[in-house]
């Protein structure tokens, strides 16, 4: 969510396009999403620093309750993962989608090039992997995956409507050791 990180990624992509964009085999650019990287957000419990929460409050009109300085993160966490979790998730998704839409426009330029987001490491972090572990009575694996993606700032529908290709992950392994 930090503008400095976004600008660094945009600048890297801009340089790549300047160097290789004229080559006939350059049909797009892939960004590897990773739960331990900067291309997606950590789960909802993260990112509650003063600057980010101030932006969230300004953009949504949702004010944080008054709290002692040493208790502000606990108060934020209770609110943003509780009664305001949907608003927090939606705002985060809008921020990330806006960035990827900007990145896709940069990659596309006046061509047919596409921005591709790969997902092989989306669930690599232990905290994220725990949510994906099957259990009786839980939603389907596809539903769990959609929830994890949404909690990581990845709104598949919005990105696909913007022309971003989100590659599904398929793991193939031998049936026997």
mmCIF file of C-alpha atoms in Angstrom:
data_model
loop_
_atom_site.group_PDB
_atom_site.id
_atom_site.type_symbol
_atom_site.label_atom_id
_atom_site.label_comp_id
_atom_site.label_asym_id
_atom_site.label_seq_id
_atom_site.Cartn_x
_atom_site.Cartn_y
_atom_site.Cartn_z
ATOM 1 C CA UNK A 1 0.000 0.000 0.000
ATOM 2 C CA UNK A 2 2.987 2.292 0.392
ATOM 3 C CA UNK A 3 3.328 4.703 -2.532
ATOM 4 C CA UNK A 4 7.125 4.301 -2.457
ATOM 5 C CA UNK A 5 6.861 0.547 -3.066
ATOM 6 C CA UNK A 6 4.344 1.108 -5.852
ATOM 7 C CA UNK A 7 6.556 3.712 -7.507
ATOM 8 C CA UNK A 8 9.574 1.398 -7.305
ATOM 9 C CA UNK A 9 7.604 -1.400 -8.989
ATOM 10 C CA UNK A 10 6.246 0.971 -11.652
ATOM 11 C CA UNK A 11 9.730 2.285 -12.366
ATOM 12 C CA UNK A 12 11.136 -1.241 -12.710
ATOM 13 C CA UNK A 13 8.378 -2.147 -15.170
ATOM 14 C CA UNK A 14 8.885 1.119 -17.079
ATOM 15 C CA UNK A 15 12.612 0.347 -17.456
ATOM 16 C CA UNK A 16 11.871 -3.219 -18.574
ATOM 17 C CA UNK A 17 9.453 -1.979 -21.232
ATOM 18 C CA UNK A 18 11.936 0.659 -22.420
ATOM 19 C CA UNK A 19 14.640 -1.990 -22.859
ATOM 20 C CA UNK A 20 12.618 -4.905 -24.218
ATOM 21 C CA UNK A 21 9.201 -3.588 -25.239
ATOM 22 C CA UNK A 22 10.054 -3.263 -28.923
ATOM 23 C CA UNK A 23 11.069 -6.903 -29.286
ATOM 24 C CA UNK A 24 8.491 -8.885 -31.255
ATOM 25 C CA UNK A 25 8.352 -11.640 -28.617
ATOM 26 C CA UNK A 26 7.550 -9.208 -25.796
ATOM 27 C CA UNK A 27 3.824 -9.889 -25.358
ATOM 28 C CA UNK A 28 3.456 -8.877 -21.742
ATOM 29 C CA UNK A 29 4.908 -8.998 -18.297
ATOM 30 C CA UNK A 30 4.353 -11.393 -15.409
ATOM 31 C CA UNK A 31 4.416 -10.454 -11.737
ATOM 32 C CA UNK A 32 4.763 -13.329 -9.322
ATOM 33 C CA UNK A 33 2.411 -12.944 -6.381
ATOM 34 C CA UNK A 34 3.821 -14.270 -3.129
ATOM 35 C CA UNK A 35 2.475 -14.227 0.397
ATOM 36 C CA UNK A 36 6.025 -13.363 1.480
ATOM 37 C CA UNK A 37 6.571 -10.629 -1.134
ATOM 38 C CA UNK A 38 5.461 -7.100 -1.961
ATOM 39 C CA UNK A 39 3.087 -7.887 -4.826
ATOM 40 C CA UNK A 40 0.209 -8.845 -2.517
ATOM 41 C CA UNK A 41 -0.763 -7.839 0.987
ATOM 42 C CA UNK A 42 -0.422 -9.901 4.132
ATOM 43 C CA UNK A 43 -3.719 -11.000 5.768
ATOM 44 C CA UNK A 44 -6.197 -8.481 7.219
ATOM 45 C CA UNK A 45 -4.444 -8.413 10.592
ATOM 46 C CA UNK A 46 -1.517 -6.598 9.007
ATOM 47 C CA UNK A 47 -1.007 -3.082 7.684
ATOM 48 C CA UNK A 48 -2.550 -1.179 10.569
ATOM 49 C CA UNK A 49 0.249 1.363 10.856
ATOM 50 C CA UNK A 50 -0.608 5.008 11.505
ATOM 51 C CA UNK A 51 -0.199 6.197 7.896
ATOM 52 C CA UNK A 52 -2.248 3.377 6.345
ATOM 53 C CA UNK A 53 -5.067 3.640 8.871
ATOM 54 C CA UNK A 54 -5.159 7.421 8.413
ATOM 55 C CA UNK A 55 -5.590 6.913 4.643
ATOM 56 C CA UNK A 56 -8.280 4.301 5.258
ATOM 57 C CA UNK A 57 -10.147 6.633 7.615
ATOM 58 C CA UNK A 58 -9.871 9.556 5.205
ATOM 59 C CA UNK A 59 -11.029 7.517 2.202
ATOM 60 C CA UNK A 60 -13.899 5.672 3.905
ATOM 61 C CA UNK A 61 -14.997 8.117 6.593
ATOM 62 C CA UNK A 62 -14.629 5.362 9.205
ATOM 63 C CA UNK A 63 -12.998 6.858 12.273
ATOM 64 C CA UNK A 64 -10.868 4.895 14.686
ATOM 65 C CA UNK A 65 -11.961 5.018 18.331
ATOM 66 C CA UNK A 66 -9.850 7.083 20.693
ATOM 67 C CA UNK A 67 -7.177 4.985 22.368
ATOM 68 C CA UNK A 68 -4.030 5.432 24.388
ATOM 69 C CA UNK A 69 -0.996 5.434 22.089
ATOM 70 C CA UNK A 70 0.195 2.065 23.399
ATOM 71 C CA UNK A 71 -3.255 0.500 22.831
ATOM 72 C CA UNK A 72 -4.032 1.926 19.371
ATOM 73 C CA UNK A 73 -2.971 -1.181 17.436
ATOM 74 C CA UNK A 74 -5.079 -3.467 19.610
ATOM 75 C CA UNK A 75 -8.106 -1.166 19.176
ATOM 76 C CA UNK A 76 -7.552 -0.982 15.408
ATOM 77 C CA UNK A 77 -7.174 -4.722 15.116
ATOM 78 C CA UNK A 78 -10.399 -5.386 16.992
ATOM 79 C CA UNK A 79 -12.325 -2.966 14.759
ATOM 80 C CA UNK A 80 -10.708 -3.755 11.390
ATOM 81 C CA UNK A 81 -10.868 -7.532 11.751
ATOM 82 C CA UNK A 82 -14.275 -7.386 13.435
ATOM 83 C CA UNK A 83 -17.178 -5.068 12.691
ATOM 84 C CA UNK A 84 -15.312 -3.155 9.930
ATOM 85 C CA UNK A 85 -13.540 -6.139 8.342
ATOM 86 C CA UNK A 86 -15.560 -5.893 5.120
ATOM 87 C CA UNK A 87 -14.800 -2.175 4.738
ATOM 88 C CA UNK A 88 -11.093 -2.764 5.524
ATOM 89 C CA UNK A 89 -10.924 -5.659 3.014
ATOM 90 C CA UNK A 90 -12.735 -3.649 0.314
ATOM 91 C CA UNK A 91 -10.519 -0.613 0.792
ATOM 92 C CA UNK A 92 -7.353 -2.735 0.628
ATOM 93 C CA UNK A 93 -8.665 -4.455 -2.522
ATOM 94 C CA UNK A 94 -9.389 -1.081 -4.129
ATOM 95 C CA UNK A 95 -5.872 0.126 -3.364
ATOM 96 C CA UNK A 96 -4.195 -2.987 -4.777
ATOM 97 C CA UNK A 97 -6.552 -3.188 -7.782
ATOM 98 C CA UNK A 98 -5.875 0.469 -8.563
ATOM 99 C CA UNK A 99 -2.155 -0.210 -8.539
ATOM 100 C CA UNK A 100 -2.444 -3.256 -10.812
ATOM 101 C CA UNK A 101 -4.741 -1.363 -13.181
ATOM 102 C CA UNK A 102 -2.078 1.345 -13.421
ATOM 103 C CA UNK A 103 0.602 -1.305 -13.966
ATOM 104 C CA UNK A 104 -1.517 -3.053 -16.633
ATOM 105 C CA UNK A 105 -1.990 0.236 -18.498
ATOM 106 C CA UNK A 106 1.776 0.807 -18.416
ATOM 107 C CA UNK A 107 2.482 -2.692 -19.747
ATOM 108 C CA UNK A 108 -0.217 -2.439 -22.424
ATOM 109 C CA UNK A 109 0.741 1.020 -23.688
ATOM 110 C CA UNK A 110 -0.727 1.254 -27.189
ATOM 111 C CA UNK A 111 -0.216 -2.477 -27.851
ATOM 112 C CA UNK A 112 -1.901 -5.783 -27.045
ATOM 113 C CA UNK A 113 0.590 -6.637 -24.273
ATOM 114 C CA UNK A 114 -0.881 -8.082 -21.078
ATOM 115 C CA UNK A 115 -0.044 -7.978 -17.395
ATOM 116 C CA UNK A 116 -0.067 -11.499 -15.941
ATOM 117 C CA UNK A 117 -0.177 -12.230 -12.215
ATOM 118 C CA UNK A 118 1.129 -15.689 -11.322
ATOM 119 C CA UNK A 119 -0.193 -17.361 -8.196
ATOM 120 C CA UNK A 120 2.098 -20.282 -7.411
ATOM 121 C CA UNK A 121 3.310 -18.715 -4.132
ATOM 122 C CA UNK A 122 0.124 -16.933 -3.028
ATOM 123 C CA UNK A 123 -0.482 -19.430 -0.209
ATOM 124 C CA UNK A 124 3.172 -20.053 0.783
ATOM 125 C CA UNK A 125 3.195 -18.123 4.070
ATOM 126 C CA UNK A 126 2.377 -20.370 7.078
ATOM 127 C CA UNK A 127 -0.410 -18.024 8.241
ATOM 128 C CA UNK A 128 -2.008 -18.120 4.777
ATOM 129 C CA UNK A 129 -1.400 -21.858 4.343
ATOM 130 C CA UNK A 130 -3.233 -22.537 7.616
ATOM 131 C CA UNK A 131 -6.386 -20.946 6.211
ATOM 132 C CA UNK A 132 -6.134 -23.171 3.138
ATOM 133 C CA UNK A 133 -5.801 -26.411 5.146
ATOM 134 C CA UNK A 134 -9.006 -28.458 4.657
ATOM 135 C CA UNK A 135 -11.294 -29.112 7.621
ATOM 136 C CA UNK A 136 -14.768 -30.546 7.975
ATOM 137 C CA UNK A 137 -17.548 -28.014 7.722
ATOM 138 C CA UNK A 138 -15.435 -25.380 5.959
ATOM 139 C CA UNK A 139 -16.222 -23.704 2.690
ATOM 140 C CA UNK A 140 -14.964 -25.296 -0.509
ATOM 141 C CA UNK A 141 -11.281 -25.030 -1.478
ATOM 142 C CA UNK A 142 -12.257 -22.512 -4.181
ATOM 143 C CA UNK A 143 -14.134 -20.455 -1.574
ATOM 144 C CA UNK A 144 -11.171 -20.558 0.820
ATOM 145 C CA UNK A 145 -8.845 -19.516 -2.007
ATOM 146 C CA UNK A 146 -11.124 -16.593 -2.925
ATOM 147 C CA UNK A 147 -11.217 -15.507 0.731
ATOM 148 C CA UNK A 148 -7.430 -15.663 1.064
ATOM 149 C CA UNK A 149 -6.992 -13.717 -2.177
ATOM 150 C CA UNK A 150 -9.490 -11.055 -1.047
ATOM 151 C CA UNK A 151 -7.783 -10.778 2.335
ATOM 152 C CA UNK A 152 -4.490 -10.303 0.457
ATOM 153 C CA UNK A 153 -5.827 -7.412 -1.611
ATOM 154 C CA UNK A 154 -6.406 -9.459 -4.771
ATOM 155 C CA UNK A 155 -9.875 -8.891 -6.231
ATOM 156 C CA UNK A 156 -9.948 -11.381 -9.096
ATOM 157 C CA UNK A 157 -13.111 -9.978 -10.749
ATOM 158 C CA UNK A 158 -11.933 -6.366 -10.752
ATOM 159 C CA UNK A 159 -8.508 -7.303 -12.074
ATOM 160 C CA UNK A 160 -9.876 -9.515 -14.830
ATOM 161 C CA UNK A 161 -12.301 -6.771 -15.898
ATOM 162 C CA UNK A 162 -9.293 -4.449 -16.167
ATOM 163 C CA UNK A 163 -7.564 -6.908 -18.512
ATOM 164 C CA UNK A 164 -5.128 -8.334 -15.962
ATOM 165 C CA UNK A 165 -4.578 -12.074 -16.385
ATOM 166 C CA UNK A 166 -4.613 -13.945 -13.071
ATOM 167 C CA UNK A 167 -3.092 -17.381 -13.682
ATOM 168 C CA UNK A 168 -4.555 -20.215 -11.636
ATOM 169 C CA UNK A 169 -2.078 -22.456 -9.880
ATOM 170 C CA UNK A 170 -2.028 -26.144 -10.634
ATOM 171 C CA UNK A 171 0.354 -28.476 -8.840
ATOM 172 C CA UNK A 172 1.077 -31.816 -10.449
ATOM 173 C CA UNK A 173 2.797 -34.445 -8.375
ATOM 174 C CA UNK A 174 3.476 -38.149 -8.733
ATOM 175 C CA UNK A 175 0.894 -40.543 -7.285
ATOM 176 C CA UNK A 176 3.622 -42.578 -5.556
ATOM 177 C CA UNK A 177 6.803 -41.519 -3.772
#
